Short mmCIF file of C-alpha atoms in Angstrom, two decimals:
data_model
loop_
_atom_site.label_atom_id
_atom_site.label_comp_id
_atom_site.label_asym_id
_atom_site.label_seq_id
_atom_site.Cartn_x
_atom_site.Cartn_y
_atom_site.Cartn_z
CA MET A 625 -0.20 -0.20 0.03
CA LYS A 626 1.83 3.61 -1.02
CA HIS A 627 0.95 6.75 0.75
CA THR A 628 0.99 10.02 -1.12
CA LEU A 629 3.84 11.88 -0.16
CA TYR A 630 4.41 15.88 -1.47
CA ILE A 631 7.69 16.56 -1.86
CA TYR A 632 9.22 20.57 -2.30
CA SER A 633 12.80 20.33 -3.50
CA GLN A 634 15.71 22.44 -4.22
CA ALA A 635 18.43 20.04 -4.44
CA PRO A 636 18.97 16.34 -5.59
CA LEU A 637 17.37 13.78 -3.17
CA PHE A 638 20.42 11.41 -3.83
CA GLU A 639 19.76 7.55 -2.44
CA ILE A 640 16.61 9.08 -0.33
CA ILE A 641 14.54 8.74 -3.07
CA ASN A 642 15.07 5.31 -3.86
CA GLU A 643 13.74 4.41 -0.75
CA ILE A 644 10.76 6.67 -0.27
CA LEU A 645 9.61 5.65 -3.96
CA VAL A 646 8.75 2.18 -2.38
CA ASP A 647 6.21 3.59 0.03
CA PHE A 648 5.23 6.22 -1.71
CA ILE A 649 3.33 8.04 -4.44
CA VAL A 650 5.37 11.23 -4.90
CA VAL A 651 3.97 14.20 -6.02
CA PRO A 652 6.08 17.40 -6.70
CA LEU A 653 4.66 20.48 -4.77
CA THR A 654 5.57 24.12 -5.99
CA LEU A 655 5.99 26.93 -3.75
CA ASP A 656 2.61 28.61 -4.54
CA GLU A 657 0.54 25.34 -3.65
CA ALA A 658 2.90 25.34 -0.36
CA SER A 659 1.71 28.98 0.44
CA ASN A 660 -1.62 28.27 -0.20
CA HIS A 661 -3.79 28.29 3.03
CA LYS A 662 -5.89 25.40 1.46
CA PHE A 663 -3.06 22.75 1.19
CA LYS A 664 -4.02 21.19 4.31
CA ASN A 665 -3.67 17.69 6.06
CA ASN A 666 -0.99 16.27 3.80
CA ASN A 667 2.61 14.24 4.14
CA THR A 668 5.16 16.83 3.09
CA LEU A 669 8.67 16.18 2.74
CA LEU A 670 10.96 19.51 2.03
CA VAL A 671 14.40 19.32 0.40
CA LEU A 672 16.52 22.29 1.03
CA LYS A 673 19.87 23.40 0.72
CA ASN A 674 19.85 26.35 2.95
CA ASP A 675 17.02 28.25 4.60
CA ILE A 676 13.07 27.25 4.66
CA PRO A 677 11.91 29.87 1.46
CA LYS A 678 9.74 32.66 3.02
CA GLU A 679 6.73 31.70 1.28
CA ILE A 680 6.27 28.81 3.69
CA ASN A 681 5.08 30.04 6.93
CA LYS A 682 4.00 28.39 9.97
CA SER A 683 0.71 27.83 9.15
CA PHE A 684 1.86 24.91 6.74
CA PHE A 685 3.99 23.35 9.26
CA SER A 686 0.91 22.96 11.78
CA ASN A 687 -1.34 22.18 8.88
CA ASN A 688 0.35 19.24 7.74
CA ASN A 689 2.68 16.12 8.54
CA VAL A 690 5.91 17.69 7.67
CA VAL A 691 10.17 16.41 7.37
CA VAL A 692 12.82 18.86 6.40
CA PHE A 693 15.96 17.39 4.94
CA PHE A 694 18.72 19.90 4.54
CA SER A 695 20.96 18.61 1.65
CA ASN A 696 24.01 20.18 3.15
CA LYS A 697 24.99 20.49 7.07
CA HIS A 698 22.59 23.71 7.80
CA LYS A 699 22.78 26.14 11.15
CA PHE A 700 19.83 26.07 12.23
CA ASN A 701 18.81 29.77 12.94
CA ASP A 702 15.61 31.03 15.49
CA THR A 703 13.34 30.99 12.18
CA ILE A 704 14.22 27.18 11.67
CA LYS A 705 13.60 26.25 15.37
CA ALA A 706 10.69 28.07 15.96
CA HIS A 707 9.02 25.51 13.41
CA ASN A 708 9.08 22.95 15.67
CA VAL A 709 9.19 20.47 13.23
CA ASN A 710 12.01 17.40 12.58
CA PHE A 711 14.88 18.37 10.82
CA PHE A 712 17.90 16.47 8.98
CA TYR A 713 21.11 17.31 7.20
CA GLY A 714 23.47 15.42 5.29
CA HIS A 715 24.47 11.80 4.35
CA SER A 716 25.10 10.73 7.83
CA ASN A 717 21.43 11.17 9.30
CA VAL A 718 19.91 9.20 6.31
CA LYS A 719 19.11 5.95 8.31
CA LYS A 720 17.51 8.37 11.08
CA PHE A 721 15.96 10.53 8.64
CA LEU A 722 14.15 7.50 6.95
CA ASP A 723 12.72 6.55 10.22
CA GLU A 724 11.06 9.84 10.75
CA ILE A 725 9.79 9.46 7.26
CA ASN A 726 8.32 5.87 8.45
CA THR A 727 7.17 7.48 11.61
CA THR A 728 5.81 10.37 10.65
CA PHE A 729 4.10 9.46 7.55
CA ILE A 730 3.11 5.59 7.74
CA SER A 731 3.22 4.20 11.46
CA LYS A 732 0.33 6.24 12.38
CA THR A 733 -3.27 6.16 12.86
CA LEU A 734 -5.96 7.86 10.86
CA ILE A 735 -8.71 9.67 12.25
CA LEU A 736 -11.44 11.43 11.13
CA LYS A 737 -14.84 12.05 12.93
CA ASN A 738 -15.69 8.81 14.29
CA ILE A 739 -13.74 6.91 12.29
CA GLU A 740 -10.69 5.28 13.00
CA ILE A 741 -8.04 3.48 10.43
CA LEU A 742 -5.43 1.24 12.08
CA ASP A 743 -3.68 -1.28 10.30
CA GLU A 744 -6.13 -3.58 7.72
CA LYS A 745 -9.53 -2.14 10.00
CA ILE A 746 -11.73 0.85 10.37
CA SER A 747 -13.34 1.15 13.40
CA ASN A 748 -16.33 3.39 15.07
CA ILE A 749 -14.02 4.78 17.88
CA ASN A 750 -17.14 5.41 20.12
CA SER A 751 -19.10 2.25 19.21
CA GLY A 752 -15.84 0.04 19.29
CA GLU A 753 -17.65 -1.41 15.80
CA SER A 754 -15.34 -2.37 12.85
CA MET A 755 -14.77 -4.06 9.49
CA LEU A 756 -11.88 -5.43 8.28
CA LEU A 757 -10.58 -3.64 4.90
CA THR A 758 -8.54 -5.20 1.68
CA PRO A 759 -4.97 -3.46 1.27
CA LEU A 760 -6.58 -1.60 -1.66
CA GLU A 761 -9.85 -0.52 0.16
CA LYS A 762 -7.69 1.09 2.81
CA GLU A 763 -5.39 2.55 0.13
CA ILE A 764 -8.20 4.16 -1.44
CA LEU A 765 -9.47 5.33 2.34
CA ILE A 766 -6.25 6.88 3.47
CA VAL A 767 -5.89 8.88 0.34
CA LEU A 768 -9.41 10.39 0.64
CA PHE A 769 -8.80 10.99 4.36
CA GLU A 770 -5.45 12.75 3.51
CA LYS A 771 -6.70 14.65 -0.06
CA LYS A 772 -10.40 14.79 0.81
CA GLN A 773 -11.43 14.56 -2.65
CA ILE A 774 -9.75 12.71 -5.49
CA THR A 775 -10.57 12.60 -9.50
CA ARG A 776 -11.19 9.29 -11.07
CA GLU A 777 -8.32 9.64 -12.85
CA PHE A 778 -6.02 9.83 -10.03
CA LEU A 779 -8.16 6.88 -8.62
CA LEU A 780 -7.58 4.58 -11.76
CA GLU A 781 -4.01 5.31 -12.28
CA GLU A 782 -2.48 5.80 -9.33
CA ILE A 783 -4.10 3.82 -7.02
CA LEU A 784 -6.06 1.00 -8.96
CA LYS A 785 -3.01 1.10 -11.74
CA ILE A 786 -5.67 0.98 -14.45
CA LYS A 787 -5.47 3.17 -17.60
CA LYS A 788 -7.83 6.11 -17.83
CA ASP A 789 -9.16 5.33 -21.61
CA ILE A 790 -10.01 1.34 -20.47
CA GLU A 791 -13.52 0.91 -19.44
CA THR A 792 -13.83 -0.40 -16.47
CA LYS A 793 -15.97 -0.93 -13.46
CA THR A 794 -13.84 -1.80 -10.86
CA ILE A 795 -13.75 1.69 -9.41
CA GLU A 796 -17.46 1.78 -8.63
CA SER A 797 -17.16 -2.11 -7.30
CA HIS A 798 -14.34 -1.13 -4.79
CA LEU A 799 -16.43 2.20 -3.61
CA THR A 800 -19.30 0.44 -3.08
CA ARG A 801 -17.85 -2.08 -0.93
CA ILE A 802 -16.13 0.48 1.11
CA ARG A 803 -19.46 2.86 1.51
CA ARG A 804 -21.58 -0.65 2.74
CA LYS A 805 -18.58 -0.83 5.65
CA LEU A 806 -18.97 2.71 6.53
CA LEU A 807 -22.37 2.46 7.12
CA LYS A 808 -22.13 -0.98 8.90
CA ILE A 809 -20.17 1.01 11.51
CA GLU A 810 -22.28 3.83 11.34
CA SER A 811 -19.76 5.97 10.28
CA GLU A 812 -20.35 9.72 10.42
CA ILE A 813 -18.52 10.24 6.95
CA GLN A 814 -19.61 8.89 3.94
CA ILE A 815 -18.26 8.80 0.25
CA SER A 816 -19.95 10.87 -2.66
CA SER A 817 -19.24 11.78 -6.13
CA LYS A 818 -20.03 14.37 -8.46
CA GLU A 819 -19.22 14.02 -12.24
CA ASP A 820 -15.42 12.19 -11.99
CA VAL A 821 -14.55 13.81 -8.47
CA PHE A 822 -14.81 11.30 -5.07
CA PHE A 823 -14.82 13.37 -1.88
CA LEU A 824 -15.74 12.59 1.65
CA GLU A 825 -18.98 13.87 3.13
CA ASN A 826 -19.95 14.59 6.93
#
């Protein structure tokens, strides 16, 4: 199962990128996107040469799961320390950095409203009712939890690995099963759709 990871990079990722690509769908992030207040609840990696770009403010760090990696040894100034985010630099910290990536972006419980996703199970945190998820169902739900809405094209090509020009009802069958499981555990959120966009509704 792959998680979505947004990366803003000023420098080459060296050997890190090979490790990251194993567990993540990597999406390039621009400074314009990072400075937009609507960019929230995302796993984000900043690969920097020097200081944090002025376009990225404190709300970016409080609204997202962020790890910062400096390609060169960096003298942390007060601005960087104020963000209260884990920072790493240079090749000597690659292993520790990758451990932090896993801890921050993968090894965590996802909670939205009264619903919790942990391991291969989705649960109602109030009643304790739960349902097992297939790996693909879990991946679809995690992406929806993170992005709040996704396009049909993204779901087909990035998650189901089906080309958009192929006629298929696979997407509907997966979403129908997920909707049924959400209903059975009395979820406060449901998956809705409008045209070619799927989104969480509560």
